[in-house]
């Protein structure tokens, strides 16, 4: 009788952490933990692996120069070598290699090592192995979606950067220069757009793509068809990309960068995870605001901005207003500075939120009436929406989201419309 016997693996069959979720471990992290579980240095394990597969080892061999977690062929090669040695399958999903045919490698991974200190602290508190998330290596991810803070890149103890895994021996979560715990710090609150972007990418890494290399062009064609009636120029304008860039996909075999995919996802109102499995069923385009809050490649054809705004000066002014004895509303601020509230939200988010929350506190103390709460809730809902890069919402969209007693106000739709108009002015 034929029996399939699982062969003993050469290396410890260590389980990767977070597979199939947005918190999936990176191959770099897995490799470091694997080496550690064998009482080996990461460098020695890498050299041994190369030797095992008959590859040359340079004299000044630095294992971490290898692109472990990226979308290169090398990432794919290493994941299959390590899979062969450990008997653990699917290790390519700890890298970006499965997305190689969909996402351009250009500026895909971060040059600087980053991490969320609070995630490391949570791992430690839960007595779980500390590990590095794949998303932290992706350049477009700058924030942690769980803790809503920016990722860190310098050691809180010695203040050095690139100390996460660039050494011969590595213990994930500890500085390679001074040995200090990398979770001993906190960073600034992240902007809503950065959280949206990080969440989109987490959804992407949690689900392997199903659109294969032969269907990428068809997917792009469908998107241009549905979002711009097949017109490349309109599509490029809609998503804020250069026309030549989009043309390149269709005529020269180019593929979009991750930032371009994010712009498409934002404008199309469809998550990257769903785009990459080709799920375009029941897809309704949202109302689109052309002023995106995520940074895109600058198009050389783009005209000069009509008005130059010095945002560091504006933010300083906003901080001054925060110190003023009277709490001031965002509508007043917007009027005084002659700036759109959406613009303020997108460029001076932390200051604006502080102004809004101070004003709301002030209102709650002085006049607790329903109409004011209605106004505040409408404002808050609109601002969340703008923060994510969208345009406004209708009274019909807002009504179900209000507090129960506010929904019951007579002529509530009319009052919501008034509140929307006040925000638009
Ligand atoms: Zn975190
Ligand atoms: Zn350090």
Tab-separated table of C-alpha atoms and ligand atoms in Angstrom:
chain	number	residue	atom	x	y	z
A	1	UNK	CA	0.000	0.000	0.000
A	2	UNK	CA	1.213	3.395	-0.926
A	3	UNK	CA	1.660	5.672	2.049
A	4	UNK	CA	2.756	9.225	2.035
A	5	UNK	CA	5.325	9.571	4.769
A	6	UNK	CA	6.116	13.092	5.914
A	7	UNK	CA	9.896	13.285	5.789
A	8	UNK	CA	11.672	14.655	8.859
A	9	UNK	CA	12.482	18.272	8.184
A	10	UNK	CA	16.108	19.408	8.262
A	11	UNK	CA	15.236	22.455	10.339
A	12	UNK	CA	12.748	22.951	13.146
A	13	UNK	CA	9.164	23.152	11.748
A	14	UNK	CA	8.526	26.541	13.336
A	15	UNK	CA	5.025	27.935	12.737
A	16	UNK	CA	4.869	31.445	11.259
A	17	UNK	CA	2.735	33.928	13.198
A	18	UNK	CA	-0.426	35.593	11.895
A	19	UNK	CA	-0.591	33.732	8.579
A	20	UNK	CA	-3.651	34.698	6.571
A	21	UNK	CA	-4.185	37.928	8.522
A	22	UNK	CA	-3.070	41.549	8.164
A	23	UNK	CA	-0.707	40.953	11.096
A	24	UNK	CA	1.249	38.285	9.222
A	25	UNK	CA	4.908	37.888	10.151
A	26	UNK	CA	7.613	38.880	7.672
A	27	UNK	CA	10.041	36.305	6.330
A	28	UNK	CA	12.863	38.329	7.907
A	29	UNK	CA	11.259	37.899	11.299
A	30	UNK	CA	10.530	34.217	10.737
A	31	UNK	CA	14.120	33.634	9.675
A	32	UNK	CA	15.478	35.333	12.804
A	33	UNK	CA	13.202	33.314	15.070
A	34	UNK	CA	14.115	30.134	13.208
A	35	UNK	CA	17.833	30.785	13.691
A	36	UNK	CA	17.244	31.597	17.360
A	37	UNK	CA	15.281	28.369	17.886
A	38	UNK	CA	18.361	26.478	16.646
A	39	UNK	CA	20.650	28.512	18.890
A	40	UNK	CA	22.254	29.934	15.758
A	41	UNK	CA	23.024	33.418	14.544
A	42	UNK	CA	20.822	34.554	11.647
A	43	UNK	CA	23.983	35.164	9.653
A	44	UNK	CA	25.212	31.612	10.151
A	45	UNK	CA	21.859	30.100	9.242
A	46	UNK	CA	21.756	32.190	6.056
A	47	UNK	CA	25.295	31.142	5.121
A	48	UNK	CA	24.513	27.497	5.919
A	49	UNK	CA	21.377	27.685	3.727
A	50	UNK	CA	23.319	29.094	0.801
A	51	UNK	CA	25.913	26.371	1.177
A	52	UNK	CA	23.211	23.707	1.458
A	53	UNK	CA	21.791	24.775	-1.900
A	54	UNK	CA	25.208	25.093	-3.505
A	55	UNK	CA	25.305	28.887	-3.651
A	56	UNK	CA	28.520	30.882	-3.119
A	57	UNK	CA	28.978	32.883	0.095
A	58	UNK	CA	30.867	36.178	-0.274
A	59	UNK	CA	33.629	36.956	2.275
A	60	UNK	CA	31.875	39.968	3.723
A	61	UNK	CA	28.518	38.212	3.735
A	62	UNK	CA	25.740	40.222	5.371
A	63	UNK	CA	22.569	38.125	5.442
A	64	UNK	CA	20.203	41.078	5.971
A	65	UNK	CA	21.200	42.649	2.655
A	66	UNK	CA	19.059	39.934	1.143
A	67	UNK	CA	15.596	41.123	0.126
A	68	UNK	CA	13.746	38.692	2.364
A	69	UNK	CA	10.300	40.239	2.553
A	70	UNK	CA	10.032	42.094	-0.776
A	71	UNK	CA	8.526	41.111	-4.108
A	72	UNK	CA	11.745	40.115	-5.837
A	73	UNK	CA	12.656	36.766	-7.249
A	74	UNK	CA	15.126	36.475	-4.411
A	75	UNK	CA	12.296	36.658	-1.849
A	76	UNK	CA	10.582	33.837	-3.649
A	77	UNK	CA	13.805	31.829	-3.780
A	78	UNK	CA	14.476	32.235	-0.058
A	79	UNK	CA	10.915	31.400	0.911
A	80	UNK	CA	11.086	28.175	-1.068
A	81	UNK	CA	14.499	27.243	0.373
A	82	UNK	CA	13.289	27.798	3.912
A	83	UNK	CA	10.040	25.966	3.176
A	84	UNK	CA	12.078	23.003	1.913
A	85	UNK	CA	14.208	22.987	5.058
A	86	UNK	CA	11.412	23.404	7.601
A	87	UNK	CA	8.625	21.515	5.841
A	88	UNK	CA	6.361	24.551	6.406
A	89	UNK	CA	4.471	25.562	3.265
A	90	UNK	CA	3.192	28.931	2.157
A	91	UNK	CA	6.224	30.862	3.386
A	92	UNK	CA	6.059	33.031	0.257
A	93	UNK	CA	3.059	34.626	1.957
A	94	UNK	CA	5.475	36.117	4.498
A	95	UNK	CA	6.850	38.122	1.560
A	96	UNK	CA	5.321	40.292	-1.160
A	97	UNK	CA	6.311	37.812	-3.877
A	98	UNK	CA	2.710	36.611	-4.487
A	99	UNK	CA	1.835	40.170	-5.605
A	100	UNK	CA	4.854	40.541	-7.892
A	101	UNK	CA	2.850	40.467	-11.129
A	102	UNK	CA	0.291	42.970	-9.795
A	103	UNK	CA	2.328	45.609	-7.977
A	104	UNK	CA	5.435	47.323	-9.277
A	105	UNK	CA	8.544	46.783	-7.177
A	106	UNK	CA	9.316	50.501	-7.457
A	107	UNK	CA	9.465	52.070	-3.938
A	108	UNK	CA	7.512	49.113	-2.637
A	109	UNK	CA	9.510	48.322	0.479
A	110	UNK	CA	10.834	50.756	3.048
A	111	UNK	CA	14.564	51.482	3.138
A	112	UNK	CA	14.364	52.181	6.855
A	113	UNK	CA	13.396	49.549	9.422
A	114	UNK	CA	10.135	50.402	11.168
A	115	UNK	CA	7.921	48.870	13.845
A	116	UNK	CA	4.961	49.647	16.064
A	117	UNK	CA	6.272	49.840	19.631
A	118	UNK	CA	2.847	49.139	21.097
A	119	UNK	CA	2.411	45.946	19.061
A	120	UNK	CA	5.744	44.704	20.427
A	121	UNK	CA	4.654	45.688	23.918
A	122	UNK	CA	1.359	43.772	23.480
A	123	UNK	CA	3.210	40.658	22.277
A	124	UNK	CA	5.439	40.841	25.320
A	125	UNK	CA	2.576	41.452	27.757
A	126	UNK	CA	0.677	38.493	26.297
A	127	UNK	CA	3.777	36.303	26.749
A	128	UNK	CA	3.873	35.617	23.041
A	129	UNK	CA	6.888	35.536	20.773
A	130	UNK	CA	7.835	39.047	19.636
A	131	UNK	CA	7.739	39.263	15.879
A	132	UNK	CA	8.012	41.763	13.024
A	133	UNK	CA	4.968	42.293	10.807
A	134	UNK	CA	5.259	42.091	7.006
A	135	UNK	CA	3.259	45.324	6.684
A	136	UNK	CA	6.010	47.249	8.538
A	137	UNK	CA	8.338	46.600	5.594
A	138	UNK	CA	5.948	48.138	3.059
A	139	UNK	CA	6.812	51.763	2.310
A	140	UNK	CA	3.157	52.864	2.027
A	141	UNK	CA	2.449	51.692	5.573
A	142	UNK	CA	3.451	54.401	8.022
A	143	UNK	CA	0.969	53.722	10.817
A	144	UNK	CA	-0.345	50.903	13.019
A	145	UNK	CA	-4.056	50.263	12.526
A	146	UNK	CA	-4.428	48.628	15.930
A	147	UNK	CA	-2.865	51.415	17.949
A	148	UNK	CA	-3.521	54.332	15.576
A	149	UNK	CA	0.018	55.628	15.958
A	150	UNK	CA	2.878	56.214	13.530
A	151	UNK	CA	5.463	53.481	13.188
A	152	UNK	CA	8.778	54.069	14.962
A	153	UNK	CA	12.193	53.845	13.327
A	154	UNK	CA	14.687	54.768	16.029
A	155	UNK	CA	15.622	52.871	19.163
A	156	UNK	CA	14.166	54.576	22.265
A	157	UNK	CA	17.363	53.774	24.201
A	158	UNK	CA	20.290	54.541	21.882
A	159	UNK	CA	18.345	56.561	19.263
A	160	UNK	CA	19.972	54.696	16.406
A	161	UNK	CA	18.036	53.685	13.310
A	162	UNK	CA	18.144	50.462	11.288
A	163	UNK	CA	18.661	48.490	14.470
A	164	UNK	CA	15.714	46.142	14.065
A	165	UNK	CA	17.370	43.165	12.363
A	166	UNK	CA	20.573	44.358	10.690
A	167	UNK	CA	23.110	42.310	12.609
A	168	UNK	CA	24.551	38.811	12.640
A	169	UNK	CA	22.456	37.781	15.641
A	170	UNK	CA	18.939	39.124	16.052
A	171	UNK	CA	16.165	38.770	18.605
A	172	UNK	CA	13.040	40.369	17.124
A	173	UNK	CA	11.843	43.285	19.251
A	174	UNK	CA	15.273	44.191	20.637
A	175	UNK	CA	17.742	46.777	19.381
A	176	UNK	CA	20.690	45.225	17.543
A	177	UNK	CA	22.949	48.085	18.699
A	178	UNK	CA	22.219	48.373	22.426
A	179	UNK	CA	19.939	45.414	23.193
A	180	UNK	CA	17.153	47.668	24.518
A	181	UNK	CA	13.484	46.764	24.052
A	182	UNK	CA	12.068	48.521	20.973
A	183	UNK	CA	8.616	48.755	22.566
A	184	UNK	CA	9.752	51.231	25.236
A	185	UNK	CA	8.346	54.273	23.493
A	186	UNK	CA	5.267	55.684	21.900
A	187	UNK	CA	4.881	57.773	18.765
A	188	UNK	CA	2.494	60.461	17.552
A	189	UNK	CA	-1.105	59.725	16.693
A	190	UNK	CA	-1.411	58.789	13.036
A	191	UNK	CA	-3.388	60.771	10.465
A	192	UNK	CA	-6.659	59.143	9.338
A	193	UNK	CA	-5.359	58.859	5.768
A	194	UNK	CA	-2.294	56.935	6.995
A	195	UNK	CA	-4.527	54.565	8.955
A	196	UNK	CA	-6.780	54.035	5.945
A	197	UNK	CA	-3.739	53.268	3.819
A	198	UNK	CA	-2.266	50.848	6.367
A	199	UNK	CA	-5.626	49.097	6.773
A	200	UNK	CA	-5.982	48.668	2.998
A	201	UNK	CA	-2.559	47.059	2.818
A	202	UNK	CA	-3.224	44.802	5.805
A	203	UNK	CA	-6.336	43.552	4.044
A	204	UNK	CA	-4.207	42.949	0.989
A	205	UNK	CA	-1.479	40.935	2.760
A	206	UNK	CA	-4.098	38.888	4.602
A	207	UNK	CA	-5.485	37.443	1.389
A	208	UNK	CA	-3.411	36.019	-1.480
A	209	UNK	CA	-4.230	37.430	-4.918
A	210	UNK	CA	-6.260	35.354	-7.340
A	211	UNK	CA	-5.800	37.532	-10.416
A	212	UNK	CA	-2.891	35.837	-12.175
A	213	UNK	CA	-0.317	37.430	-14.455
A	214	UNK	CA	-2.481	36.838	-17.557
A	215	UNK	CA	-5.458	38.663	-16.086
A	216	UNK	CA	-3.844	41.847	-14.773
A	217	UNK	CA	-4.400	43.751	-17.986
A	218	UNK	CA	-8.034	42.644	-18.124
A	219	UNK	CA	-8.496	43.840	-14.545
A	220	UNK	CA	-7.013	47.250	-15.381
A	221	UNK	CA	-9.165	47.504	-18.498
A	222	UNK	CA	-12.275	46.746	-16.477
A	223	UNK	CA	-11.348	49.415	-13.956
A	224	UNK	CA	-10.824	52.041	-16.654
A	225	UNK	CA	-14.050	50.965	-18.290
A	226	UNK	CA	-16.087	51.160	-15.112
A	227	UNK	CA	-14.486	54.243	-13.589
A	228	UNK	CA	-13.986	56.336	-16.739
A	229	UNK	CA	-15.991	54.753	-19.557
A	230	UNK	CA	-12.780	53.350	-21.007
A	231	UNK	CA	-11.047	56.716	-21.362
A	232	UNK	CA	-7.471	56.631	-20.106
A	233	UNK	CA	-7.222	60.423	-19.770
A	234	UNK	CA	-10.352	60.663	-17.640
A	235	UNK	CA	-9.246	57.685	-15.568
A	236	UNK	CA	-5.803	59.217	-14.953
A	237	UNK	CA	-7.391	62.500	-13.899
A	238	UNK	CA	-9.914	60.784	-11.671
A	239	UNK	CA	-7.344	58.820	-9.705
A	240	UNK	CA	-4.717	61.600	-9.803
A	241	UNK	CA	-2.080	59.731	-11.821
A	242	UNK	CA	-0.159	60.833	-14.882
A	243	UNK	CA	-1.702	59.903	-18.204
A	244	UNK	CA	1.635	58.593	-19.486
A	245	UNK	CA	1.888	56.307	-16.446
A	246	UNK	CA	-1.527	54.793	-17.141
A	247	UNK	CA	-0.750	54.574	-20.864
A	248	UNK	CA	2.397	52.634	-19.971
A	249	UNK	CA	0.352	49.883	-18.297
A	250	UNK	CA	-1.651	49.294	-21.428
A	251	UNK	CA	1.046	49.678	-24.057
A	252	UNK	CA	4.396	48.862	-22.499
A	253	UNK	CA	3.570	46.113	-20.035
A	254	UNK	CA	3.966	48.332	-16.978
A	255	UNK	CA	2.084	47.639	-13.765
A	256	UNK	CA	0.828	50.135	-11.164
A	257	UNK	CA	2.829	50.955	-8.072
A	258	UNK	CA	1.224	50.241	-4.710
A	259	UNK	CA	0.491	53.973	-4.319
A	260	UNK	CA	-1.317	53.927	-7.667
A	261	UNK	CA	-3.354	50.896	-6.580
A	262	UNK	CA	-4.252	52.692	-3.373
A	263	UNK	CA	-5.456	55.701	-5.373
A	264	UNK	CA	-7.579	53.413	-7.553
A	265	UNK	CA	-8.947	51.692	-4.471
A	266	UNK	CA	-9.787	55.004	-2.804
A	267	UNK	CA	-11.509	56.450	-5.858
A	268	UNK	CA	-13.211	53.206	-6.765
A	269	UNK	CA	-14.337	52.460	-3.227
A	270	UNK	CA	-13.096	48.872	-3.519
A	271	UNK	CA	-10.473	47.357	-1.221
A	272	UNK	CA	-7.156	46.096	-2.615
A	273	UNK	CA	-7.932	42.624	-1.311
A	274	UNK	CA	-11.106	42.513	-3.401
A	275	UNK	CA	-9.511	44.093	-6.480
A	276	UNK	CA	-6.722	41.517	-6.427
A	277	UNK	CA	-9.096	38.588	-6.360
A	278	UNK	CA	-10.998	40.187	-9.246
A	279	UNK	CA	-14.115	40.728	-7.135
A	280	UNK	CA	-15.962	43.483	-8.983
A	281	UNK	CA	-19.480	42.091	-8.515
A	282	UNK	CA	-22.138	44.489	-7.232
A	283	UNK	CA	-19.625	47.278	-7.320
A	284	UNK	CA	-21.092	50.751	-6.979
A	285	UNK	CA	-18.734	53.669	-7.505
A	286	UNK	CA	-18.748	56.144	-4.622
A	287	UNK	CA	-18.971	59.882	-5.056
A	288	UNK	CA	-15.391	60.942	-5.640
A	289	UNK	CA	-13.439	63.852	-4.295
A	290	UNK	CA	-10.543	64.643	-6.598
A	291	UNK	CA	-8.457	66.078	-3.804
A	292	UNK	CA	-6.848	62.936	-2.460
A	293	UNK	CA	-5.318	62.845	0.944
A	294	UNK	CA	-2.748	60.218	0.065
A	295	UNK	CA	0.536	61.176	-1.537
A	296	UNK	CA	0.854	60.156	-5.162
A	297	UNK	CA	3.682	60.257	-7.612
A	298	UNK	CA	3.970	63.801	-8.907
A	299	UNK	CA	2.979	64.038	-12.522
A	300	UNK	CA	5.366	66.221	-14.524
A	301	UNK	CA	2.376	67.512	-16.472
A	302	UNK	CA	0.560	68.759	-13.453
A	303	UNK	CA	0.144	72.538	-13.422
A	304	UNK	CA	1.423	74.852	-10.717
A	305	UNK	CA	-0.838	75.157	-7.720
A	306	UNK	CA	-2.961	78.248	-7.757
A	307	UNK	CA	-2.044	79.294	-4.268
A	308	UNK	CA	1.028	78.368	-2.307
A	309	UNK	CA	0.197	77.432	1.262
A	310	UNK	CA	2.845	77.385	3.952
A	311	UNK	CA	1.458	74.613	6.111
A	312	UNK	CA	4.049	74.845	8.841
A	313	UNK	CA	3.099	78.511	9.345
A	314	UNK	CA	-0.600	77.630	9.236
A	315	UNK	CA	-0.125	74.889	11.785
A	316	UNK	CA	1.737	77.302	14.046
A	317	UNK	CA	-1.173	79.731	13.754
A	318	UNK	CA	-3.611	76.951	14.640
A	319	UNK	CA	-1.595	76.095	17.739
A	320	UNK	CA	-1.784	79.764	18.733
A	321	UNK	CA	-5.565	79.692	18.359
A	322	UNK	CA	-5.629	76.659	20.637
A	323	UNK	CA	-3.980	78.747	23.361
A	324	UNK	CA	-6.451	81.628	22.988
A	325	UNK	CA	-8.772	82.153	25.999
A	326	UNK	CA	-11.962	81.653	23.946
A	327	UNK	CA	-12.594	78.278	22.319
A	328	UNK	CA	-13.107	78.833	18.622
A	329	UNK	CA	-15.067	76.660	16.195
A	330	UNK	CA	-13.562	75.123	13.095
A	331	UNK	CA	-16.018	77.109	10.974
A	332	UNK	CA	-14.637	80.325	12.467
A	333	UNK	CA	-11.041	79.146	11.956
A	334	UNK	CA	-11.810	78.284	8.361
A	335	UNK	CA	-13.315	81.711	7.768
A	336	UNK	CA	-10.470	83.552	9.481
A	337	UNK	CA	-7.706	81.733	7.599
A	338	UNK	CA	-9.685	81.635	4.337
A	339	UNK	CA	-9.091	77.924	4.111
A	340	UNK	CA	-11.430	75.118	3.306
A	341	UNK	CA	-12.212	72.840	6.274
A	342	UNK	CA	-11.309	69.788	4.197
A	343	UNK	CA	-7.918	71.288	3.386
A	344	UNK	CA	-7.337	72.021	7.051
A	345	UNK	CA	-8.226	68.460	7.977
A	346	UNK	CA	-5.897	67.023	5.424
A	347	UNK	CA	-2.870	69.168	6.148
A	348	UNK	CA	-3.095	70.071	9.829
A	349	UNK	CA	-5.039	67.127	11.135
A	350	UNK	CA	-3.772	66.957	14.719
A	351	UNK	CA	-4.201	70.705	15.321
A	352	UNK	CA	-7.667	70.770	13.775
A	353	UNK	CA	-8.824	67.824	15.822
A	354	UNK	CA	-7.575	69.531	18.966
A	355	UNK	CA	-9.467	72.700	18.027
A	356	UNK	CA	-12.652	70.762	17.333
A	357	UNK	CA	-12.505	68.771	20.534
A	358	UNK	CA	-11.791	71.909	22.599
A	359	UNK	CA	-14.732	73.671	21.005
A	360	UNK	CA	-17.023	70.707	21.506
A	361	UNK	CA	-16.049	70.518	25.172
A	362	UNK	CA	-16.820	74.191	25.467
A	363	UNK	CA	-20.219	73.785	23.810
A	364	UNK	CA	-21.131	70.839	25.974
A	365	UNK	CA	-20.415	72.924	29.073
A	366	UNK	CA	-22.313	76.012	28.051
A	367	UNK	CA	-25.373	74.935	26.057
A	368	UNK	CA	-26.357	71.358	26.078
A	369	UNK	CA	-29.039	71.324	23.486
A	370	UNK	CA	-29.870	68.740	20.944
A	371	UNK	CA	-29.430	70.963	17.934
A	372	UNK	CA	-25.829	71.597	18.874
A	373	UNK	CA	-25.152	67.892	19.340
A	374	UNK	CA	-26.720	67.246	15.990
A	375	UNK	CA	-24.469	69.827	14.396
A	376	UNK	CA	-21.432	68.329	16.151
A	377	UNK	CA	-22.239	64.787	15.133
A	378	UNK	CA	-22.804	65.783	11.526
A	379	UNK	CA	-19.495	67.664	11.544
A	380	UNK	CA	-17.686	64.724	13.059
A	381	UNK	CA	-19.103	62.267	10.518
A	382	UNK	CA	-18.225	64.537	7.619
A	383	UNK	CA	-14.722	65.088	8.917
A	384	UNK	CA	-14.042	61.393	9.348
A	385	UNK	CA	-15.118	60.967	5.782
A	386	UNK	CA	-12.913	63.814	4.517
A	387	UNK	CA	-10.040	62.464	6.541
A	388	UNK	CA	-10.276	59.272	4.492
A	389	UNK	CA	-10.171	61.300	1.280
A	390	UNK	CA	-13.828	61.213	0.293
A	391	UNK	CA	-16.219	64.034	-0.429
A	392	UNK	CA	-19.324	64.724	1.614
A	393	UNK	CA	-22.297	62.630	2.684
A	394	UNK	CA	-25.991	63.234	2.125
A	395	UNK	CA	-28.549	63.692	4.904
A	396	UNK	CA	-29.794	60.223	4.004
A	397	UNK	CA	-26.305	58.770	4.650
A	398	UNK	CA	-25.939	60.612	7.933
A	399	UNK	CA	-29.318	60.094	9.560
A	400	UNK	CA	-28.886	56.382	10.443
A	401	UNK	CA	-25.570	57.155	12.128
A	402	UNK	CA	-26.901	59.745	14.579
A	403	UNK	CA	-27.745	59.158	18.237
A	404	UNK	CA	-31.231	57.770	18.740
A	405	UNK	CA	-32.699	60.940	20.322
A	406	UNK	CA	-31.298	63.093	17.516
A	407	UNK	CA	-32.906	60.908	14.864
A	408	UNK	CA	-36.231	61.624	16.529
A	409	UNK	CA	-35.972	65.421	16.210
A	410	UNK	CA	-38.806	66.849	14.156
A	411	UNK	CA	-37.728	67.644	10.605
A	412	UNK	CA	-34.406	65.943	11.329
A	413	UNK	CA	-33.493	65.687	7.640
A	414	UNK	CA	-33.880	69.422	7.199
A	415	UNK	CA	-31.665	70.094	10.242
A	416	UNK	CA	-29.056	67.648	8.981
A	417	UNK	CA	-29.039	69.414	5.625
A	418	UNK	CA	-28.506	72.749	7.375
A	419	UNK	CA	-25.639	71.235	9.366
A	420	UNK	CA	-24.071	69.861	6.172
A	421	UNK	CA	-24.369	73.257	4.522
A	422	UNK	CA	-22.689	74.912	7.526
A	423	UNK	CA	-19.725	72.552	7.106
A	424	UNK	CA	-19.475	73.210	3.416
A	425	UNK	CA	-19.319	76.959	3.805
B	1	LIG	ZN1	0.571	48.599	16.921
B	2	LIG	ZN1	19.352	50.794	20.825
